[in-house]
Tab-separated table of C-alpha atoms in Angstrom:
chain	number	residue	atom	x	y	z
A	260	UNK	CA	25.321	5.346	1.757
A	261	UNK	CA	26.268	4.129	5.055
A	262	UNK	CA	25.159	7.401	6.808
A	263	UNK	CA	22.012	7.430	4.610
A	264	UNK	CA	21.019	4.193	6.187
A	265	UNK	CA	21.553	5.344	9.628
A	266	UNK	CA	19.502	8.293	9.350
A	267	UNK	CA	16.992	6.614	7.874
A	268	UNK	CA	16.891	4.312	10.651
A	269	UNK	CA	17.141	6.201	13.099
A	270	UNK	CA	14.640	8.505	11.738
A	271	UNK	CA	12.294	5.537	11.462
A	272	UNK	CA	12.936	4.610	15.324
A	273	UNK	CA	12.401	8.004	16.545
A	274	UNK	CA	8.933	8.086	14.847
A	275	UNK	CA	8.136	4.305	16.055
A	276	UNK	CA	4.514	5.168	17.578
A	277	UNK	CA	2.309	2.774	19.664
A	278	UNK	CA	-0.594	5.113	19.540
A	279	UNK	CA	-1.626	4.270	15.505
A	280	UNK	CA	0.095	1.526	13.525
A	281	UNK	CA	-0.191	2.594	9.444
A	282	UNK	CA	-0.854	-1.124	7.799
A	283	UNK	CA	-0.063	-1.628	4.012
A	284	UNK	CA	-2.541	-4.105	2.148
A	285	UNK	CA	-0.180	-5.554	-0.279
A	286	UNK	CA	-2.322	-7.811	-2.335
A	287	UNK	CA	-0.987	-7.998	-5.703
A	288	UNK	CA	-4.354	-7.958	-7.937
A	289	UNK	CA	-5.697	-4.804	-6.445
A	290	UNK	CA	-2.270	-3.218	-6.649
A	291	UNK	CA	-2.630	-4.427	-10.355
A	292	UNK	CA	-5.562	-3.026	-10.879
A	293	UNK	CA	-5.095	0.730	-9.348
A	294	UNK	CA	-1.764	0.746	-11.757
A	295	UNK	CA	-4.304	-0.153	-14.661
A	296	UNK	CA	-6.617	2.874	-13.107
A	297	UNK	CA	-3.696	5.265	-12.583
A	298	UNK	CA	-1.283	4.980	-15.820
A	299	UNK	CA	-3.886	7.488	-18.045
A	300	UNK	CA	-3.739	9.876	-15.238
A	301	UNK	CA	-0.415	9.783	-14.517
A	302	UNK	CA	0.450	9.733	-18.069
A	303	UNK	CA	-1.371	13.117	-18.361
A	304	UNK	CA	0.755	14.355	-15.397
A	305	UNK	CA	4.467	13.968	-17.390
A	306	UNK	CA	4.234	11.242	-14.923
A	307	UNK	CA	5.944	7.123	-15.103
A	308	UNK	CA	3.133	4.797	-14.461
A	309	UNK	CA	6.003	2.516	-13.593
A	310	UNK	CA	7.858	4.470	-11.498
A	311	UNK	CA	4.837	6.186	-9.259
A	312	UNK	CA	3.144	2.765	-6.622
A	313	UNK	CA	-0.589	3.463	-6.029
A	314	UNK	CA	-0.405	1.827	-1.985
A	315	UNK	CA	-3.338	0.710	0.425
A	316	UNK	CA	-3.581	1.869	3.448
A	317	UNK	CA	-5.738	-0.802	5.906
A	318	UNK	CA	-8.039	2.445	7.374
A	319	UNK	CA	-11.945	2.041	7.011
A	320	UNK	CA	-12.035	6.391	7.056
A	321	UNK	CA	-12.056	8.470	3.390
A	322	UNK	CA	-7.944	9.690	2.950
A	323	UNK	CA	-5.480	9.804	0.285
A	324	UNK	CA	-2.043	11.415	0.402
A	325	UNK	CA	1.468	11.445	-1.303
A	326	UNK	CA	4.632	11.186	0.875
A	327	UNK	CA	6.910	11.407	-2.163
A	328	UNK	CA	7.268	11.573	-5.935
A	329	UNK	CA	6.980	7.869	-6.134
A	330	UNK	CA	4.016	6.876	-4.158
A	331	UNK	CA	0.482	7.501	-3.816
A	332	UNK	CA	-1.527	6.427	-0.869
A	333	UNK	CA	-4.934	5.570	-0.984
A	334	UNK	CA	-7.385	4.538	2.364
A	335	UNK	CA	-9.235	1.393	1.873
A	336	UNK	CA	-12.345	3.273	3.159
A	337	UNK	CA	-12.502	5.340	0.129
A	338	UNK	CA	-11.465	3.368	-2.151
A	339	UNK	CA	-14.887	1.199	-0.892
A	340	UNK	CA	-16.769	4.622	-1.057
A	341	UNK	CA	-16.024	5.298	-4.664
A	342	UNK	CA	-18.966	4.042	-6.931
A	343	UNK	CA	-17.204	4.892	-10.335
A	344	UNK	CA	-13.646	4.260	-11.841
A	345	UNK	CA	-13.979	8.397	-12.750
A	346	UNK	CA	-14.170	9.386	-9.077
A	347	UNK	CA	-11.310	6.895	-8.154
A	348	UNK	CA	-9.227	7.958	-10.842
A	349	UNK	CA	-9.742	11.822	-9.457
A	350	UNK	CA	-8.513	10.932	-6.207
A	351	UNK	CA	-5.530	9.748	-8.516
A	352	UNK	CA	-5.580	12.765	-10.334
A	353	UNK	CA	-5.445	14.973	-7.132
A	354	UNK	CA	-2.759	13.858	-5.731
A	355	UNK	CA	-0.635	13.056	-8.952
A	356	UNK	CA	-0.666	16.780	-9.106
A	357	UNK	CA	0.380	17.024	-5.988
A	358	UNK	CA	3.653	15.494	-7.121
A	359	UNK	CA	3.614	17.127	-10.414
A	360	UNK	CA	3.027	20.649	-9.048
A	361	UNK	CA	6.401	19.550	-6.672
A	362	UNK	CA	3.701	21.051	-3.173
A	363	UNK	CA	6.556	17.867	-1.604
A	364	UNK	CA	9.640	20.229	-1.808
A	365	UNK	CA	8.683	21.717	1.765
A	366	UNK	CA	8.827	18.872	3.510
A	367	UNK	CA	12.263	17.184	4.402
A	368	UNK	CA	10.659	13.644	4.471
A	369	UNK	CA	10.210	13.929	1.325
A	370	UNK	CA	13.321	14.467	-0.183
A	371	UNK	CA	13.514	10.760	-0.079
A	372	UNK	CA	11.488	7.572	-1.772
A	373	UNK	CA	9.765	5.386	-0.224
A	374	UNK	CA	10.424	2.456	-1.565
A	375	UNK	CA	12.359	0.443	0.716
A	376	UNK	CA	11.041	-1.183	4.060
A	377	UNK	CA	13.394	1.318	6.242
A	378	UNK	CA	12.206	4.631	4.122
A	379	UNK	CA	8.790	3.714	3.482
A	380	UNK	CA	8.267	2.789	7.320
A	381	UNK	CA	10.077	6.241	8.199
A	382	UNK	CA	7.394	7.728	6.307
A	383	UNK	CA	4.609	6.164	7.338
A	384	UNK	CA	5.312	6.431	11.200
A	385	UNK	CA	5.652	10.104	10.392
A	386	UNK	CA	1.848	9.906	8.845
A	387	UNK	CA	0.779	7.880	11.851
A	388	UNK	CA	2.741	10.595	14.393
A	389	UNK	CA	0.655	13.315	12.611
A	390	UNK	CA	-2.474	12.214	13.090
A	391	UNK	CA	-2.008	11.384	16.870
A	392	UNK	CA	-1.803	14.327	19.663
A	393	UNK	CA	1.453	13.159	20.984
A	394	UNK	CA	2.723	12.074	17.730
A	395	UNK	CA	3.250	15.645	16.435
A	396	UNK	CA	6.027	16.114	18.650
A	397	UNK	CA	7.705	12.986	17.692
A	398	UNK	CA	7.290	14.104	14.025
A	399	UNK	CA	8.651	17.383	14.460
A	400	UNK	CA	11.287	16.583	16.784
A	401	UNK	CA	12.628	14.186	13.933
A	402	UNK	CA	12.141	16.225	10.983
A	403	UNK	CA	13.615	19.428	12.290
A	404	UNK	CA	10.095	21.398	12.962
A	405	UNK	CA	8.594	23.376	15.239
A	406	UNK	CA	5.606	25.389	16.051
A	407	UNK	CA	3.134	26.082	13.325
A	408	UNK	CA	5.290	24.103	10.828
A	409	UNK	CA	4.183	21.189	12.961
A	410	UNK	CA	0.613	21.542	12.018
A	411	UNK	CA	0.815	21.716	8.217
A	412	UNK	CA	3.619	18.737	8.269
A	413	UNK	CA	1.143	16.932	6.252
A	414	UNK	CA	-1.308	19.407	5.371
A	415	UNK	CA	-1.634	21.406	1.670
A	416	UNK	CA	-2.194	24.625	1.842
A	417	UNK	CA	-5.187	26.305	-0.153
A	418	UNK	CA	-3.530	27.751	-2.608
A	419	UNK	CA	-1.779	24.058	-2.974
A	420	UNK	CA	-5.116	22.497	-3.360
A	421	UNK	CA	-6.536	24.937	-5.588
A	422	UNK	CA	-3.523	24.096	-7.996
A	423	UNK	CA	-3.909	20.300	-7.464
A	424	UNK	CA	-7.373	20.545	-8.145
A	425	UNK	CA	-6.636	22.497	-11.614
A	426	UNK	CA	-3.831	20.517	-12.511
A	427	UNK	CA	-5.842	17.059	-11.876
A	428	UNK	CA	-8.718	18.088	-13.670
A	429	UNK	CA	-6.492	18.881	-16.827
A	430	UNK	CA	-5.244	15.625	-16.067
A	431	UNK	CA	-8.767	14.376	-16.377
A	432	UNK	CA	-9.722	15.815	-19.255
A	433	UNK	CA	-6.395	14.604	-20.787
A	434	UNK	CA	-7.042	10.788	-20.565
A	435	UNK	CA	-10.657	11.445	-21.540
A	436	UNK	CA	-12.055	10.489	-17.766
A	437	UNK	CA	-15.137	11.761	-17.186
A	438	UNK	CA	-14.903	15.319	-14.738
A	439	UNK	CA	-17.992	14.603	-13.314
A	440	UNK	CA	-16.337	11.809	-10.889
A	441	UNK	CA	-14.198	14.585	-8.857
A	442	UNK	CA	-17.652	16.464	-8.372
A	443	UNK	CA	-19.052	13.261	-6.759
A	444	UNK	CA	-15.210	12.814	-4.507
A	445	UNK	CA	-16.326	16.588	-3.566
A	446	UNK	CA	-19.849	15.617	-2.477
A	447	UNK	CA	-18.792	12.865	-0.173
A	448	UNK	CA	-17.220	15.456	2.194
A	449	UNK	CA	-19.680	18.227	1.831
A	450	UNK	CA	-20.298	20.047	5.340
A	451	UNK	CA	-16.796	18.941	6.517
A	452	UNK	CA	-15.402	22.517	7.077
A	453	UNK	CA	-18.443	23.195	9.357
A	454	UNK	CA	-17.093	20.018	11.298
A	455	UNK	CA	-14.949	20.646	14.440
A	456	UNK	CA	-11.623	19.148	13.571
A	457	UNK	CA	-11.444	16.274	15.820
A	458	UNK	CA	-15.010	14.911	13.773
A	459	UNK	CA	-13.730	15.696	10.498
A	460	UNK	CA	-12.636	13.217	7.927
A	461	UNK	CA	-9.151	12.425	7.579
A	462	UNK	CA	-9.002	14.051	4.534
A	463	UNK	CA	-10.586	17.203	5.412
A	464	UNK	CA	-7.926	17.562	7.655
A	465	UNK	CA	-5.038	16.921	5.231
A	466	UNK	CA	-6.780	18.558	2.219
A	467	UNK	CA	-8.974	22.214	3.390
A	468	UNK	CA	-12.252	22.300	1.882
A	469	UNK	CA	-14.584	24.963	1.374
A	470	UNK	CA	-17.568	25.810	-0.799
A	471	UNK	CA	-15.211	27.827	-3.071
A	472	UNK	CA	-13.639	24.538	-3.827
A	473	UNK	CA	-16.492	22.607	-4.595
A	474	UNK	CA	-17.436	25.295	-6.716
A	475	UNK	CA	-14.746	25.273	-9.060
A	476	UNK	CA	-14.467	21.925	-9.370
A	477	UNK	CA	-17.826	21.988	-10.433
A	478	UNK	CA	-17.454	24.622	-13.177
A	479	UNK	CA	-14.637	22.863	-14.446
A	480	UNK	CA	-16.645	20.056	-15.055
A	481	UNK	CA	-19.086	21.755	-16.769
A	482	UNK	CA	-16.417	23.095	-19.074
A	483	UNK	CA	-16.019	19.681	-20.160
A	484	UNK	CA	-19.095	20.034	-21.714
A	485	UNK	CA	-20.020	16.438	-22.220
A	486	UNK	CA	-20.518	13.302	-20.299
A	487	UNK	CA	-17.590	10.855	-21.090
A	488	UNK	CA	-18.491	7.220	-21.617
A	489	UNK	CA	-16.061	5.268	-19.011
A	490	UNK	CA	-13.490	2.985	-20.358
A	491	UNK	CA	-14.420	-0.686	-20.133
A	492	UNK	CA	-10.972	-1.839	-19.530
A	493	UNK	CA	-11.085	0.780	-16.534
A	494	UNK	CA	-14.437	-0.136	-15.676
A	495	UNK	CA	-13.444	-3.805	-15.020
A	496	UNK	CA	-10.184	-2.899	-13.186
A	497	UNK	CA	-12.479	-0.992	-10.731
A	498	UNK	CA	-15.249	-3.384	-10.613
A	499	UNK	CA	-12.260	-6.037	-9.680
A	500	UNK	CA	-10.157	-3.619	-7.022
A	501	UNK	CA	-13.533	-2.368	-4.926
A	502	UNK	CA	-14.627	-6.421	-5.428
A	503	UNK	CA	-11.698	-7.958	-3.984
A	504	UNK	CA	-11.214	-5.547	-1.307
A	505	UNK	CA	-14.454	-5.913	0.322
A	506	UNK	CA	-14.842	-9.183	-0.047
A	507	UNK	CA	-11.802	-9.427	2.052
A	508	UNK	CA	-13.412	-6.928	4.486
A	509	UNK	CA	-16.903	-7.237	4.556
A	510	UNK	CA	-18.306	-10.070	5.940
A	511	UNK	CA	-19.009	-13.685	3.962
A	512	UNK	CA	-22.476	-13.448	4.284
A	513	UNK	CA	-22.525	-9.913	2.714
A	514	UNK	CA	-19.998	-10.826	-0.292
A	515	UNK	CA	-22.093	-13.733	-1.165
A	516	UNK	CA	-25.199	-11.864	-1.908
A	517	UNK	CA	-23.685	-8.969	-3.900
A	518	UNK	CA	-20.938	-11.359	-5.362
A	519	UNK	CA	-22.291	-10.596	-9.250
A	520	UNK	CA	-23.429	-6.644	-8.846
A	521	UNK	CA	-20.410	-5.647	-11.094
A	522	UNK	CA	-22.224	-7.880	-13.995
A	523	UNK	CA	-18.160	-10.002	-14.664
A	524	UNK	CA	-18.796	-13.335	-14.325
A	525	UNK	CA	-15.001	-14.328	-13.393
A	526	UNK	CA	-15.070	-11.179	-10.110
A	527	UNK	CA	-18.624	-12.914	-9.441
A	528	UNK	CA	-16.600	-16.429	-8.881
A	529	UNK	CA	-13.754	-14.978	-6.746
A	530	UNK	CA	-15.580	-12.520	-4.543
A	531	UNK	CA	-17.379	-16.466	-3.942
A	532	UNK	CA	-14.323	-18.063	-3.566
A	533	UNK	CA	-12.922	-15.276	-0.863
A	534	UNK	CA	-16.353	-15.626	0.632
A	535	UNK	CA	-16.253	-18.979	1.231
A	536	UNK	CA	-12.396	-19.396	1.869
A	537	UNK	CA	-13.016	-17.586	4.749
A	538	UNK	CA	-15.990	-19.371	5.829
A	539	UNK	CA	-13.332	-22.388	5.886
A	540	UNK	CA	-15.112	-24.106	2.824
A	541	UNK	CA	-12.291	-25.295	0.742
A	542	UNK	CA	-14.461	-27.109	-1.910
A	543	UNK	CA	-16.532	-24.409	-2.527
A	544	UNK	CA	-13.859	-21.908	-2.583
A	545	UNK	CA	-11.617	-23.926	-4.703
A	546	UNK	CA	-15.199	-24.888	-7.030
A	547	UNK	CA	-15.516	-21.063	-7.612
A	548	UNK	CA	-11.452	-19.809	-8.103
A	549	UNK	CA	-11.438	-22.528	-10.755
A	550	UNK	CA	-14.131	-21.602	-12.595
A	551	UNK	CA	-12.929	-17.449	-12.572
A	552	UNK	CA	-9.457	-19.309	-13.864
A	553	UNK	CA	-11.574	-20.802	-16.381
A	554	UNK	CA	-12.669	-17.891	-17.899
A	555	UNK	CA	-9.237	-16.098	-17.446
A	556	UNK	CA	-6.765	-18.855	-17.615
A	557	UNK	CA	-3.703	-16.722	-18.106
A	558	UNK	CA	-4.514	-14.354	-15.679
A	559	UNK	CA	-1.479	-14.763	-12.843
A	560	UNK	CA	-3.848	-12.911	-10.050
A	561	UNK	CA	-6.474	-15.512	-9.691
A	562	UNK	CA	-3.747	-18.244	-9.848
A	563	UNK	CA	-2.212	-16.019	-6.961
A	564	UNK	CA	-5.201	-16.189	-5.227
A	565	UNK	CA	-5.920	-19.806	-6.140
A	566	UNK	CA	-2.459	-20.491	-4.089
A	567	UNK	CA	-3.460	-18.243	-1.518
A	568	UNK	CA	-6.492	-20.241	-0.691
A	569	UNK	CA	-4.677	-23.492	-1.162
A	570	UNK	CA	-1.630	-22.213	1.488
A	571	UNK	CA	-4.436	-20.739	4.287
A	572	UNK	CA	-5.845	-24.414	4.235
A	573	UNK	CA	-2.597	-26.119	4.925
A	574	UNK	CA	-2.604	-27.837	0.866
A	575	UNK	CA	1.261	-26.653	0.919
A	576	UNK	CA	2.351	-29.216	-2.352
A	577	UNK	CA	-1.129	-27.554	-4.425
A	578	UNK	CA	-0.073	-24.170	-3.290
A	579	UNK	CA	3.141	-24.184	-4.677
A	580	UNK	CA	1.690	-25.294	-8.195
A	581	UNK	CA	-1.003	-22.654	-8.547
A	582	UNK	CA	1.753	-20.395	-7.389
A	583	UNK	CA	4.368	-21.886	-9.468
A	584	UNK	CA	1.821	-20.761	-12.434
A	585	UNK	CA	1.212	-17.394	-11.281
A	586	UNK	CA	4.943	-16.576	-11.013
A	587	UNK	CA	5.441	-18.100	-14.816
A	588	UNK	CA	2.738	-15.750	-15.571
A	589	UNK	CA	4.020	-12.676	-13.983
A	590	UNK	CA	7.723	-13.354	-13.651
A	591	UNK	CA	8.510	-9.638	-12.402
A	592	UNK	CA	5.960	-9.298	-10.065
A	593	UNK	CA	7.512	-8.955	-6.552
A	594	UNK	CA	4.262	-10.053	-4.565
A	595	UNK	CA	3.758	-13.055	-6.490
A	596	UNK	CA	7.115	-13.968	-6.332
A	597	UNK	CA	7.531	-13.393	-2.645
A	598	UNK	CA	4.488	-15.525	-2.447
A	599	UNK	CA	5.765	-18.626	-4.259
A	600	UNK	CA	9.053	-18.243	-2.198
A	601	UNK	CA	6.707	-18.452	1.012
A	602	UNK	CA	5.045	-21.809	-0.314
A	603	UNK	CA	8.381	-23.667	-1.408
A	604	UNK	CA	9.795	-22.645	2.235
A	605	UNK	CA	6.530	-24.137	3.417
A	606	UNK	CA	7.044	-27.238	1.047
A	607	UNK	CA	10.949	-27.543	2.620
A	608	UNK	CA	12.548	-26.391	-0.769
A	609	UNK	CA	14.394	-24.046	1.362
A	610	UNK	CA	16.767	-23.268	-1.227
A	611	UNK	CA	14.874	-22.538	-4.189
A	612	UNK	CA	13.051	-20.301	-1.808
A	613	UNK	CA	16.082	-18.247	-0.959
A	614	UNK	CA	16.362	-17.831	-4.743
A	615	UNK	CA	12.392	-16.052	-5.067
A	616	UNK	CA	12.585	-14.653	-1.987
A	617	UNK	CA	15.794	-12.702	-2.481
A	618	UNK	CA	14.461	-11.497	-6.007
A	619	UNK	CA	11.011	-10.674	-4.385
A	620	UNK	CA	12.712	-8.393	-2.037
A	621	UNK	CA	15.029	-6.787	-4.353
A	622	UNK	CA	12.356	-5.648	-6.389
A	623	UNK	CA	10.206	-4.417	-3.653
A	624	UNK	CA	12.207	-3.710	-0.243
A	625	UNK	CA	8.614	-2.912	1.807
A	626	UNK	CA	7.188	-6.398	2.038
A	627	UNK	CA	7.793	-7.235	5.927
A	628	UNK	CA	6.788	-10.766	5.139
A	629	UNK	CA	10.030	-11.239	2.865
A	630	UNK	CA	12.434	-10.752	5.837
A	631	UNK	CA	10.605	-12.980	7.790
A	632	UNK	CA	10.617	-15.361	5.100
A	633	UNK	CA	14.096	-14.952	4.506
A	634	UNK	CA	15.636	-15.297	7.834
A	635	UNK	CA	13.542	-18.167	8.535
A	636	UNK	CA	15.035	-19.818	5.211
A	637	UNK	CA	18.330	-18.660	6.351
A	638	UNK	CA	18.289	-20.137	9.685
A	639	UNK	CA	17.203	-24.039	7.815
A	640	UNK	CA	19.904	-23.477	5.766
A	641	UNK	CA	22.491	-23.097	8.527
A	642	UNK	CA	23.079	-19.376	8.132
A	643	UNK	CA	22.154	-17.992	11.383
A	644	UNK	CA	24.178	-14.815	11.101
A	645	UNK	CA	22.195	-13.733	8.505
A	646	UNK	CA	19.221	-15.174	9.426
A	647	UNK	CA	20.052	-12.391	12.500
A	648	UNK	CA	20.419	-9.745	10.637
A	649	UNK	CA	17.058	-9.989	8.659
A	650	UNK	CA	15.140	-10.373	12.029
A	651	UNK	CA	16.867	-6.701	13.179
A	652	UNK	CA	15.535	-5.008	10.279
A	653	UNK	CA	12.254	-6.574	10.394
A	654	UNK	CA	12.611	-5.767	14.041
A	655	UNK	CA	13.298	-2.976	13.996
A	656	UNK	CA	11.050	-1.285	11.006
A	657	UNK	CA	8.416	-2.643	13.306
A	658	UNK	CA	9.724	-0.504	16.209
A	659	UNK	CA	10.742	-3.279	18.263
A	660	UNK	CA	13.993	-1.352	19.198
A	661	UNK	CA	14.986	-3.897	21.771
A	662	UNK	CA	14.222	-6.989	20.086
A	663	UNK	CA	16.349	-5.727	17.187
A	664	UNK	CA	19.085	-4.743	19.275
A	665	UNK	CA	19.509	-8.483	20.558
A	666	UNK	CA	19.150	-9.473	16.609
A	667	UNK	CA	21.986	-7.076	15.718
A	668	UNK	CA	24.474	-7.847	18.382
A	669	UNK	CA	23.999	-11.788	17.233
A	670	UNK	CA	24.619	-10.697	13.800
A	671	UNK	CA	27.466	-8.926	14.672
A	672	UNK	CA	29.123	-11.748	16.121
A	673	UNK	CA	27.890	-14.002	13.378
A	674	UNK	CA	29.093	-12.431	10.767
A	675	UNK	CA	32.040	-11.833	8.675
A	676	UNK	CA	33.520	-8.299	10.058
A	677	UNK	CA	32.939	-5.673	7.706
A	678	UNK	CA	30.483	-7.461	5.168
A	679	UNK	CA	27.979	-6.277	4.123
A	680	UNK	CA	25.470	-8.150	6.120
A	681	UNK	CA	27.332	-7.124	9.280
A	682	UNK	CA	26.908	-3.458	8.392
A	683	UNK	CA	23.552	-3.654	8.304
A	684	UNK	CA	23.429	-4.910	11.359
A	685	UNK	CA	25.856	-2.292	13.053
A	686	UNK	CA	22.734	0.071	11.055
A	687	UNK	CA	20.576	-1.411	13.423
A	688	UNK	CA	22.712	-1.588	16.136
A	689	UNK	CA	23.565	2.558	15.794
A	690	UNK	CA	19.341	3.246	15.709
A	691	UNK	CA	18.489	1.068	18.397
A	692	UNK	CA	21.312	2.924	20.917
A	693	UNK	CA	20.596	6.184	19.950
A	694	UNK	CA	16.536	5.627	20.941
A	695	UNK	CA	18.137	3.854	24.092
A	696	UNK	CA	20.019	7.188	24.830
A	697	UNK	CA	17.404	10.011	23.498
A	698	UNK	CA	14.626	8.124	26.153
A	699	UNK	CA	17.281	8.080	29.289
């Protein structure tokens, strides 16, 4: 285990590029929401809705990819270009069969998950490295490659793509989705091959196209031989994800006057309240996330967002109720837990936020904000060796390779030899000297 750790990290630290940060959204409604979108599909593909994440990327450009058989990545750009839950849940599709068909084997990266901070931020410097000129080196330096190899790192081949496209669309068909959706995916990046590479969509680049493609997809569609009336439950789930999303990342003015295109009355009242939360209009927002709680009283997400609101405008004491309620509501939901530890820390209940905290981040190691969280809590509560520790690792996922070197060598002399705390921090400690010596 030990040596797992330190190859991870040092894996991670050797990819650590300032070219391209890769950003996670973690927002616990639209993750909610994708896994409503994604367990048909995945269920068609032999695969666990509960053991397969669909992720956000923070990138306004059309991508989705799969680092390993547990997680699906999905750009925030295209997830705003989709108009249906059909040509969402083909992107889904897609690369579920990536993962299904097992096109990961080739790729060492992959032979891990990624779902702790160290792995997943292993991975997704490698992502970032591949998409940046000088990152490729970095990449293959790291994973062993060389030459050509370095090139199709995170590229499918066509035969690859021609199986994932099969395989999703028998997906499709399985869960009764509607084939026509991955024809309308295909449209959106029509004329990409004739593209130089540099102006080509991200996934063009990652995913070849070609009028063969678009062709098949097409007659496979036809095959189904019907149009497929959309699921309202998955209907809803979309209207919500692509709602909440932009609202976050459009601007006020142009949430407010599409707020009720979906036709939901509750996602008509929180795309308002986001609006004018971040227009600094606390009545408002709070007059609009009460009445969507209205209509959907059990529903933890808009209490989540409720205490979210509350927390950004300093109400600490209201916060922790509406996120009190959200956690009673969804008890096993990492985000929402690490959320209501991060409003009882605010609220100085430092030790009952050590307690949601700690389970946050054992259910979901890839949550930077937890080890901030925690080692703040740590340090109130007198534990500074610790506290330490968890700054390293946040450190030095971050790349921060000298910052967590000072963190680890505190640690180290904080903490009990041979604990377990102190060999994390001797994890750090190895990473952060071998970048020291591979840049001398």
């Amino acid at each position: 285990m030990l040596l797992l750790r330190l190859a991870l990290l040092s894996l991670l630290l050797s990819l650590a590029l300032p070219a391209r940060a890769v950003t996670l959204l973690r927002d616990p409604d639209i993750e909610q929401a994708l896994r409503a979108l994604a367990a048909p599909v995945l269920q068609a593909a032999g695969l666990s809705p509960a053991r397969v994440d669909i992720l956000v990327i923070d990138d306004s450009s059309m991508n989705a990819f799969v680092i390993d058989a547990d997680s699906i990545f999905i750009h925030s750009g295209l997830i705003l270009r989709m108009d249906t839950p059909a040509m969402l849940q083909s992107v889904i599709a897609h690369e579920a069969a990536h993962i299904a068909n097992g096109h990961l084997m080739r790729r060492p990266i992959n032979a891990r998950n990624a779902r702790t901070a160290a792995a997943l931020g292993t991975a997704l410097a490698a992502v970032a490295g591949s998409a940046a000129g000088s990152g490729e080196f970095a990449v293959g330096a790291a994973a062993g490659l060389q030459g050509a190899a370095l090139r199709s790192f995170f590229s499918h081949t066509r035969a690859e793509e021609n199986a994932a496209d099969a395989s999703g669309m028998r997906f499709l068909m399985a869960a009764g989705i509607d084939l026509r959706g991955a024809v309308q995916v295909m449209e959106l990046f029509n004329g990409q091959e004739a593209l130089s590479v540099n102006r080509q969509d991200a996934y063009a680049r990652t995913h070849p196209l070609s009028r063969d493609r678009f062709r098949r997809i097409t007659q496979l569609a036809e095959a189904q031989g019907r149009t497929v009336a959309p699921d309202p439950e998955a209907t809803y789930w979309f209207a919500r994800a692509k709602s909440k999303l932009s609202a976050f990342q459009r601007s006020p003015k142009w949430t407010l006057t599409r707020a009720g295109e979906f036709g939901y009355p509750d996602i008509k009242l929180m795309r308002q309240a986001i609006a004018y939360h971040r227009q600094a209009d606390l009545r408002r927002a709070l007059a609009a996330i009460d009445g969507a709680v209205a209509l959907r009283p059990n529903d933890p997400y808009l209490h989540e967002l409720r205490g979210q609101i509350l927390m950004e405008s300093r109400q600490i004491k209201p916060a922790v109720a509406a996120y009190a309620r959200a956690a009673n509501l969804a008890p096993n939901n990492a985000l929402i837990l690490g959320s209501y530890g991060r409003a009882l820390l605010a609220d100085n209940q430092t030790q009952k936020a050590v307690q949601f905290l700690e389970t946050a981040r054992s259910r979901d190691g890839r949550d930077i904000r937890i080890l901030r969280d925690l080692a703040q809590a740590n340090a109130k509560l007198g534990n500074n060796g610790m506290a330490s520790v968890l700054t390293a690792e946040r450190y030095a996922i971050a790349g921060r390779l000298k910052d967590a070197k000072i963190h680890a060598e505190r640690a180290s002399n904080l903490l009990p030899r041979g604990s377990a705390a102190w060999q994390r921090a001797q994890d750090v400690l190895f990473a952060a000297e071998a970048e020291e010596k591979r840049r001398k």
